[in-house]
Amino acid sequence: GSDIYQIDSEVYKNLFIGDDDEVSVALELDDGSVYEWTKDNIPDSQVIQTSCKYSGFLEYRDILKTHSLEINKNKVNLFHILINVLIADVTNPQKSSMTFQEHWRWLKNNIPRDNRRTLLISNFINELNLFRDGLNDILDQLKLQANRIFGYFEYQNINIKFAPVNISYAQQCKEIDVTEIFLSVDFSQKELQGNYSTFLNEAKLSAIGIAIYFGSLLINPPIEEAPTILVLDDILIGLDMSNRMAILDIIKDIFVPDFQVFIMTYDLDWFEILCSFFIGANGGANQWKAFQFYCSEQFETEVPVFSERSKGKDAYLKKAQEYYDQNDFKASAVYARSAYEEILKYFCDKKHIPVAYFKKIKELKSDKLWEAVKNYVTDTDSPKYHRDGDPYLKATDISRIDFTTSRILNPLSHSRITQVHRREVRLALKILEKLNNRLS
């Protein structure tokens, strides 16, 4: 049983940096303390070590490990993923001075090599029994927590179990015999033997994996002085919408406020649902924040765009001004164009203006939004389209926006060369500021 989760720094090295490039990661806590990781420096902090012990990072590939078969095996063995990841930092209740990972490493490093050392062998077998008994105790706790989590998915006919672990010392071979933890699933009161993934669909398998991971965090509850983090990196690929909503209920009911939760996704439609669930209807604007981070593909440029979701238009305008002050007009145009789209989206949402439907939100371009806004504000047949007797936007303002997008924002946002003077970019920013104020 070698440690298959040991990280090789060369394998995980960033391919796009040179050998002499300096990289670092800095972390600032609410109390003002700052920690920074570099190539040659790893902070030796009890706070950070404790935080790592009680935190969790889950991605979809981790879930696959809970139902992937080893080569030439017909059962799912969870021994390594449990001992080295899920319960690695859980203290063995039969050996209070060691975590399960520490205890397992000690056992591997202290296998008796001389059969004549009877006292040494006896002590080793005693340690092995403590490891086995503690592991079975924890597996009983994990089964309860995993089924509690799994209950949120409303699969009433499935029950998660772990077969009792039986580990012994093979004295003749000088090896630890049988390092296996098998997951067993009861489906409609029938135990699924061997490869249970044959009988369950992807949604059920993903739900079981998520339940096991979340359950492992609950059997190792965080202590108050440790900042605890739960990171979910696009773990919902195999789940339909009803099961995805179950995940949100699990987070809200069980992990908030003990954990600071990060949910990352590439799915913009799902991102909008997350914003609505945590920031919108539930009134969590002060507790949750949403950010978008991407390179602007539609503008054929590599300028990264990053802003807070609820403050997008204002953040984009601010960033556009910063790049303008640095004479980087292309970057300024990218952020100005993003601000333009956010201003229009905000107004359409605020006034419930119907816009063209697209199955994927990212396909809704600014020209469709602008067309909807223009049709709304220039319809003078009803008093509801007036404010104190005036249209929302005057015809001159509409023509200025049309000029700005066609003459300045669109050309500068693309890779082709264009001659645009500094004052024209400044004019575009002023027009967008005016539009933002009018439609806010």
Coordinates of C-alpha atoms in Angstrom, one line a residue:
G1 CA 0.0 0.0 0.0
S2 CA 2.1 2.9 -1.2
D3 CA 0.8 6.4 -0.8
I4 CA -0.7 7.0 -4.2
Y5 CA -1.8 10.5 -3.4
Q6 CA 1.7 11.9 -2.9
I7 CA 2.1 15.0 -5.1
D8 CA 5.0 15.3 -7.4
S9 CA 5.8 19.0 -7.7
E10 CA 7.3 18.5 -11.2
V11 CA 4.1 16.9 -12.5
Y12 CA 1.9 19.7 -11.2
K13 CA 4.2 22.5 -12.3
N14 CA 2.7 25.4 -14.3
L15 CA 3.7 24.7 -17.9
F16 CA 3.6 28.4 -18.9
I17 CA 6.2 29.7 -16.5
G18 CA 9.9 29.7 -16.8
D19 CA 12.3 28.1 -14.4
D20 CA 13.3 31.5 -13.0
D21 CA 9.9 33.1 -12.9
E22 CA 8.8 34.1 -9.4
V23 CA 5.3 33.0 -8.4
S24 CA 3.5 33.3 -5.1
V25 CA 0.1 33.0 -3.4
A26 CA -0.9 35.4 -0.6
L27 CA -3.7 34.9 1.9
E28 CA -5.1 37.6 4.1
L29 CA -7.4 36.7 7.0
D30 CA -10.1 38.9 8.6
D31 CA -7.8 39.6 11.6
G32 CA -5.3 41.2 9.2
S33 CA -2.7 38.5 9.3
V34 CA -1.1 37.7 5.9
Y35 CA 0.5 34.5 4.7
E36 CA 2.5 34.1 1.5
W37 CA 3.6 30.9 -0.3
T38 CA 6.6 31.0 -2.6
K39 CA 8.9 28.4 -4.2
D40 CA 11.2 28.6 -1.2
N41 CA 8.8 29.6 1.6
I42 CA 5.9 27.7 3.1
P43 CA 4.3 29.4 6.1
D44 CA 4.8 27.5 9.3
S45 CA 1.6 28.6 11.0
Q46 CA -0.6 26.6 13.4
V47 CA -3.6 28.5 12.1
I48 CA -3.0 27.4 8.5
Q49 CA -2.2 23.8 9.4
T50 CA -5.4 23.6 11.5
S51 CA -7.4 25.2 8.6
C52 CA -6.1 22.6 6.2
K53 CA -7.0 19.8 8.6
Y54 CA -10.6 20.8 8.7
S55 CA -11.2 22.1 5.2
G56 CA -12.2 20.3 2.1
F57 CA -11.6 20.6 -1.7
L58 CA -13.8 18.6 -4.0
E59 CA -13.8 18.3 -7.8
Y60 CA -15.6 16.0 -10.1
R61 CA -12.6 13.7 -10.6
D62 CA -12.7 13.0 -6.9
I63 CA -16.3 11.8 -7.1
L64 CA -15.3 9.4 -9.9
K65 CA -12.9 7.6 -7.5
T66 CA -15.8 6.5 -5.3
H67 CA -17.1 4.2 -8.0
S68 CA -14.1 3.5 -10.2
L69 CA -12.8 -0.1 -10.3
E70 CA -9.1 -0.9 -9.9
I71 CA -7.5 -3.0 -12.6
N72 CA -8.5 -6.6 -12.4
K73 CA -10.9 -5.9 -9.5
N74 CA -14.6 -6.4 -9.4
K75 CA -15.3 -4.3 -6.3
V76 CA -14.7 -0.6 -5.5
N77 CA -11.9 -0.3 -3.0
L78 CA -11.9 3.0 -1.1
F79 CA -9.0 2.2 1.3
H80 CA -6.4 4.7 -0.2
I81 CA -8.9 7.5 -0.8
L82 CA -10.2 7.3 2.7
I83 CA -6.9 6.9 4.6
N84 CA -5.0 9.4 2.5
V85 CA -7.7 12.0 1.8
L86 CA -11.1 11.8 3.4
I87 CA -10.2 10.7 6.9
A88 CA -6.5 11.4 6.7
D89 CA -6.7 14.1 9.4
V90 CA -9.3 12.4 11.6
T91 CA -7.8 11.2 14.9
N92 CA -8.0 7.4 15.4
P93 CA -10.4 7.0 18.4
Q94 CA -8.4 3.9 19.4
K95 CA -5.1 5.9 19.2
S96 CA -5.7 9.4 20.3
S97 CA -2.2 10.6 19.5
M98 CA -2.4 9.9 15.8
T99 CA -4.5 10.6 12.8
F100 CA -5.4 7.7 10.5
Q101 CA -2.9 8.8 7.9
E102 CA -0.2 9.1 10.5
H103 CA -1.0 5.7 12.1
W104 CA -1.1 4.0 8.7
R105 CA 2.3 5.4 7.7
W106 CA 3.7 4.3 11.1
L107 CA 2.5 0.8 10.4
K108 CA 4.0 0.7 6.9
N109 CA 7.3 1.9 8.2
N110 CA 7.5 -0.4 11.2
I111 CA 6.7 -3.9 9.8
P112 CA 8.8 -6.4 11.7
R113 CA 11.5 -7.9 9.5
D114 CA 12.8 -10.5 11.9
N115 CA 10.4 -13.3 13.1
R116 CA 12.6 -13.9 16.1
R117 CA 11.5 -10.5 17.6
T118 CA 8.4 -11.9 19.2
L119 CA 7.8 -8.9 21.5
L120 CA 8.2 -6.4 18.6
I121 CA 5.8 -8.5 16.5
S122 CA 3.2 -8.6 19.4
N123 CA 3.4 -4.8 19.8
F124 CA 3.0 -4.4 16.0
I125 CA -0.1 -6.6 15.9
N126 CA -1.6 -4.7 18.8
E127 CA -1.1 -1.4 16.9
L128 CA -2.6 -3.0 13.8
N129 CA -5.6 -4.0 15.8
L130 CA -6.0 -0.5 17.1
F131 CA -5.9 0.8 13.6
R132 CA -8.5 -1.7 12.4
D133 CA -10.9 -1.2 15.3
G134 CA -10.6 2.6 15.1
L135 CA -11.2 2.5 11.4
N136 CA -14.3 0.4 11.8
D137 CA -15.6 2.9 14.4
I138 CA -15.1 5.8 12.0
L139 CA -16.7 3.9 9.1
D140 CA -19.8 3.4 11.2
Q141 CA -19.9 7.2 11.8
L142 CA -19.2 7.9 8.1
K143 CA -22.1 5.6 7.1
L144 CA -24.5 7.6 9.3
Q145 CA -23.3 11.0 8.0
A146 CA -23.2 9.9 4.4
N147 CA -26.7 8.5 4.5
R148 CA -27.9 11.7 6.2
I149 CA -26.4 13.8 3.3
F150 CA -27.7 11.3 0.7
G151 CA -31.2 11.8 2.1
Y152 CA -31.3 15.3 0.6
F153 CA -31.3 13.7 -2.9
E154 CA -34.6 11.9 -2.1
Y155 CA -33.5 8.4 -3.4
Q156 CA -35.5 6.6 -0.7
N157 CA -34.6 3.1 -1.8
I158 CA -30.8 3.4 -1.5
N159 CA -28.7 2.9 1.6
I160 CA -24.9 3.3 1.8
K161 CA -22.8 0.8 3.9
F162 CA -19.2 -0.1 4.4
A163 CA -18.2 -3.7 4.8
P164 CA -16.2 -4.3 8.1
V165 CA -12.5 -4.0 7.6
N166 CA -10.3 -7.0 8.6
I167 CA -6.6 -6.2 8.5
S168 CA -4.0 -8.6 9.7
Y169 CA -0.2 -9.2 9.7
A170 CA 1.1 -11.9 7.4
Q171 CA 4.2 -12.9 9.4
Q172 CA 5.6 -15.3 6.9
C173 CA 5.5 -12.7 4.1
K174 CA 6.2 -9.8 6.4
E175 CA 3.3 -7.8 5.0
I176 CA 0.1 -6.2 6.1
D177 CA -2.6 -8.5 4.7
V178 CA -5.7 -7.1 3.0
T179 CA -5.8 -3.3 2.8
E180 CA -9.3 -2.9 1.4
I181 CA -12.4 -0.9 2.3
F182 CA -15.4 -1.9 0.2
L183 CA -18.5 0.2 -0.3
S184 CA -21.7 -1.7 -0.3
V185 CA -25.0 -0.3 -1.6
D186 CA -28.5 -1.5 -0.7
F187 CA -30.8 -0.8 -3.6
S188 CA -34.6 -1.5 -3.0
Q189 CA -33.6 -3.8 -0.1
K190 CA -31.2 -5.8 -2.2
E191 CA -27.5 -5.6 -1.6
L192 CA -25.5 -4.8 -4.8
Q193 CA -22.5 -7.1 -4.9
G194 CA -19.3 -6.2 -6.6
N195 CA -19.4 -3.3 -9.1
Y196 CA -22.5 -1.4 -8.0
S197 CA -21.9 1.2 -10.7
T198 CA -23.4 -1.4 -13.1
F199 CA -26.8 -1.1 -11.5
L200 CA -26.9 2.7 -10.7
N201 CA -27.0 5.6 -13.1
E202 CA -24.6 8.5 -13.2
A203 CA -26.8 10.8 -11.0
K204 CA -27.1 8.2 -8.2
L205 CA -23.3 7.4 -8.4
S206 CA -22.4 11.1 -8.2
A207 CA -24.8 11.6 -5.3
I208 CA -23.2 8.7 -3.4
G209 CA -19.8 10.1 -4.0
I210 CA -20.8 13.6 -2.8
A211 CA -22.5 12.1 0.2
I212 CA -19.3 10.3 1.2
Y213 CA -17.1 13.3 0.8
F214 CA -19.4 15.7 2.7
G215 CA -19.9 13.0 5.4
S216 CA -16.2 12.8 5.9
L217 CA -16.1 16.5 6.8
L218 CA -18.9 16.1 9.3
I219 CA -17.1 13.3 11.3
N220 CA -14.2 15.8 11.7
P221 CA -16.0 18.9 12.9
P222 CA -13.9 22.1 12.8
I223 CA -12.8 23.9 15.9
E224 CA -13.7 27.6 16.4
E225 CA -10.3 29.1 16.0
A226 CA -9.7 27.4 12.6
P227 CA -10.8 29.2 9.4
T228 CA -12.4 26.3 7.5
I229 CA -13.0 26.3 3.8
L230 CA -15.1 24.1 1.5
V231 CA -14.3 24.4 -2.2
L232 CA -16.6 22.7 -4.8
D233 CA -15.0 22.8 -8.3
D234 CA -17.7 22.0 -10.8
I235 CA -18.8 18.8 -9.0
L236 CA -22.3 18.7 -10.5
I237 CA -21.6 17.4 -14.0
G238 CA -23.4 14.1 -13.5
L239 CA -26.4 15.6 -11.7
D240 CA -29.7 16.8 -13.1
M241 CA -31.3 20.1 -11.9
S242 CA -33.3 18.5 -9.0
N243 CA -30.1 16.9 -7.6
R244 CA -28.2 20.2 -8.1
M245 CA -30.7 22.0 -6.0
A246 CA -30.3 19.4 -3.3
I247 CA -26.6 20.3 -3.1
L248 CA -27.6 23.9 -2.4
D249 CA -29.8 22.8 0.4
I250 CA -27.0 20.7 1.9
I251 CA -24.7 23.7 1.8
K252 CA -27.2 26.1 3.3
D253 CA -28.5 23.7 6.0
I254 CA -25.3 21.9 7.1
F255 CA -22.1 23.8 6.0
V256 CA -23.1 27.4 6.6
P257 CA -21.9 29.2 8.6
D258 CA -19.1 26.8 9.9
F259 CA -17.4 26.7 6.5
Q260 CA -16.5 29.5 4.1
V261 CA -17.8 28.0 0.9
F262 CA -16.4 28.5 -2.6
I263 CA -18.5 27.2 -5.6
M264 CA -16.8 27.3 -9.0
T265 CA -18.4 26.5 -12.3
Y266 CA -18.0 27.0 -16.0
D267 CA -21.7 26.8 -16.6
L268 CA -23.1 30.3 -16.9
D269 CA -26.7 29.1 -16.6
W270 CA -25.9 27.3 -13.4
F271 CA -24.0 30.4 -12.2
E272 CA -27.1 32.5 -12.6
I273 CA -29.1 30.0 -10.6
L274 CA -26.5 30.1 -7.8
C275 CA -26.7 33.9 -7.7
S276 CA -30.4 33.8 -7.5
F277 CA -30.4 31.1 -4.7
F278 CA -27.7 32.6 -2.5
I279 CA -27.8 36.3 -3.2
G280 CA -31.3 37.0 -4.5
A281 CA -34.4 35.5 -3.0
N282 CA -32.7 34.3 0.2
G283 CA -31.4 37.7 1.0
G284 CA -27.8 36.6 1.3
A285 CA -26.2 39.5 -0.4
N286 CA -24.2 40.4 2.7
Q287 CA -23.0 36.8 3.2
W288 CA -22.4 35.7 -0.4
K289 CA -20.5 37.3 -3.2
A290 CA -20.4 36.2 -6.9
F291 CA -17.6 36.9 -9.3
Q292 CA -17.0 36.3 -13.0
F293 CA -13.6 35.7 -14.3
Y294 CA -12.9 35.1 -18.0
C295 CA -11.0 36.1 -21.1
S296 CA -13.2 37.9 -23.5
E297 CA -13.6 35.5 -26.4
Q298 CA -16.0 37.5 -28.4
F299 CA -13.6 40.4 -28.5
E300 CA -10.7 38.4 -29.9
T301 CA -8.4 39.6 -27.1
E302 CA -6.6 38.1 -24.1
V303 CA -7.5 40.8 -21.6
P304 CA -8.8 39.0 -18.5
V305 CA -12.2 40.2 -17.2
F306 CA -12.9 39.9 -13.5
S307 CA -15.6 41.6 -11.5
E308 CA -18.1 41.1 -8.7
R309 CA -21.4 39.9 -10.1
S310 CA -23.7 42.3 -8.1
K311 CA -21.4 45.2 -8.9
G312 CA -20.5 44.2 -12.5
K313 CA -21.3 47.4 -14.4
D314 CA -19.7 49.7 -11.9
A315 CA -16.6 47.5 -11.5
Y316 CA -16.2 47.3 -15.3
L317 CA -16.5 51.1 -15.7
K318 CA -13.9 51.6 -13.0
K319 CA -11.5 49.1 -14.6
A320 CA -12.1 50.7 -18.0
Q321 CA -11.1 54.1 -16.5
E322 CA -7.9 52.6 -15.0
Y323 CA -6.8 51.1 -18.3
Y324 CA -7.6 54.4 -20.0
D325 CA -5.4 56.3 -17.5
Q326 CA -2.6 53.8 -18.5
N327 CA -3.1 54.6 -22.2
D328 CA -4.1 50.9 -22.8
F329 CA -7.1 51.7 -25.0
K330 CA -7.8 48.1 -26.1
A331 CA -8.1 46.9 -22.5
S332 CA -10.2 49.9 -21.7
A333 CA -12.5 49.1 -24.6
V334 CA -12.9 45.5 -23.5
Y335 CA -14.1 46.6 -20.0
A336 CA -16.2 49.4 -21.4
R337 CA -18.0 46.9 -23.6
S338 CA -18.5 44.6 -20.7
A339 CA -19.9 47.5 -18.7
Y340 CA -22.2 48.4 -21.6
E341 CA -23.7 44.9 -21.6
E342 CA -24.1 44.8 -17.8
I343 CA -25.9 48.2 -17.9
L344 CA -28.3 46.9 -20.4
K345 CA -28.9 43.6 -18.6
Y346 CA -29.5 45.5 -15.3
F347 CA -32.1 47.7 -16.9
C348 CA -33.9 44.9 -18.7
D349 CA -34.1 42.9 -15.5
K350 CA -35.2 46.0 -13.5
K351 CA -38.0 46.9 -15.9
H352 CA -38.8 43.3 -16.9
I353 CA -38.2 44.1 -20.5
P354 CA -38.6 41.0 -22.8
V355 CA -35.5 40.1 -24.8
A356 CA -34.7 37.5 -27.4
Y357 CA -34.6 34.0 -25.9
F358 CA -31.4 32.0 -26.2
K359 CA -30.9 28.5 -24.8
K360 CA -27.5 29.5 -23.6
I361 CA -27.2 32.8 -21.7
K362 CA -23.8 33.6 -23.2
E363 CA -25.3 33.7 -26.7
L364 CA -27.4 36.8 -25.7
K365 CA -25.3 39.5 -27.2
S366 CA -25.3 43.2 -26.5
D367 CA -27.0 44.2 -29.8
K368 CA -30.1 42.2 -28.8
L369 CA -30.2 43.8 -25.4
W370 CA -29.7 47.3 -26.9
E371 CA -32.5 46.7 -29.4
A372 CA -34.9 45.7 -26.6
V373 CA -33.9 48.8 -24.6
K374 CA -34.4 51.1 -27.5
N375 CA -37.8 49.7 -28.4
Y376 CA -38.8 50.1 -24.8
V377 CA -37.7 53.6 -24.2
T378 CA -38.8 55.0 -27.5
D379 CA -42.3 53.7 -27.3
T380 CA -44.2 56.9 -26.4
D381 CA -47.7 55.5 -26.6
S382 CA -48.0 54.9 -22.9
P383 CA -47.2 57.2 -19.9
K384 CA -45.4 54.3 -18.2
Y385 CA -42.5 54.8 -20.6
H386 CA -42.0 58.3 -19.4
R387 CA -40.4 59.8 -16.3
D388 CA -41.9 63.2 -15.5
G389 CA -43.1 63.4 -19.1
D390 CA -39.7 62.6 -20.7
P391 CA -38.6 59.4 -22.3
Y392 CA -35.9 57.4 -20.5
L393 CA -33.4 58.1 -23.3
K394 CA -33.5 60.9 -25.8
A395 CA -33.0 60.3 -29.4
T396 CA -29.6 62.1 -29.3
D397 CA -28.5 59.8 -26.5
I398 CA -29.5 56.7 -28.5
S399 CA -27.6 58.0 -31.5
R400 CA -24.5 58.6 -29.3
I401 CA -24.6 55.0 -28.0
D402 CA -24.9 53.7 -31.6
F403 CA -21.9 55.8 -32.6
T404 CA -19.9 54.7 -29.6
T405 CA -20.4 51.0 -30.1
S406 CA -19.8 51.1 -33.9
R407 CA -17.0 53.6 -34.0
I408 CA -15.1 53.0 -30.8
L409 CA -16.0 49.9 -28.7
N410 CA -16.4 47.3 -31.4
P411 CA -13.2 48.2 -33.4
L412 CA -11.0 48.4 -30.3
S413 CA -12.4 45.2 -28.8
H414 CA -11.2 43.2 -31.9
S415 CA -7.7 42.4 -33.0
R416 CA -7.8 44.4 -36.2
I417 CA -5.8 47.7 -36.2
T418 CA -7.9 50.9 -35.9
Q419 CA -7.0 54.5 -35.6
V420 CA -8.9 55.9 -32.5
H421 CA -7.8 59.0 -30.6
R422 CA -7.6 59.2 -26.9
R423 CA -10.4 61.7 -26.7
E424 CA -12.8 59.3 -28.5
V425 CA -12.2 56.6 -25.9
R426 CA -12.8 59.2 -23.2
L427 CA -16.0 60.2 -25.0
A428 CA -17.1 56.6 -25.0
L429 CA -16.5 56.3 -21.2
K430 CA -18.5 59.5 -20.6
I431 CA -21.4 58.3 -22.7
L432 CA -21.4 55.0 -20.8
E433 CA -21.3 56.7 -17.5
K434 CA -24.3 58.8 -18.5
L435 CA -26.1 55.7 -19.7
N436 CA -25.4 53.9 -16.5
N437 CA -26.7 56.8 -14.4
R438 CA -29.9 57.1 -16.5
L439 CA -30.7 53.4 -16.5
S440 CA -29.7 52.6 -12.8

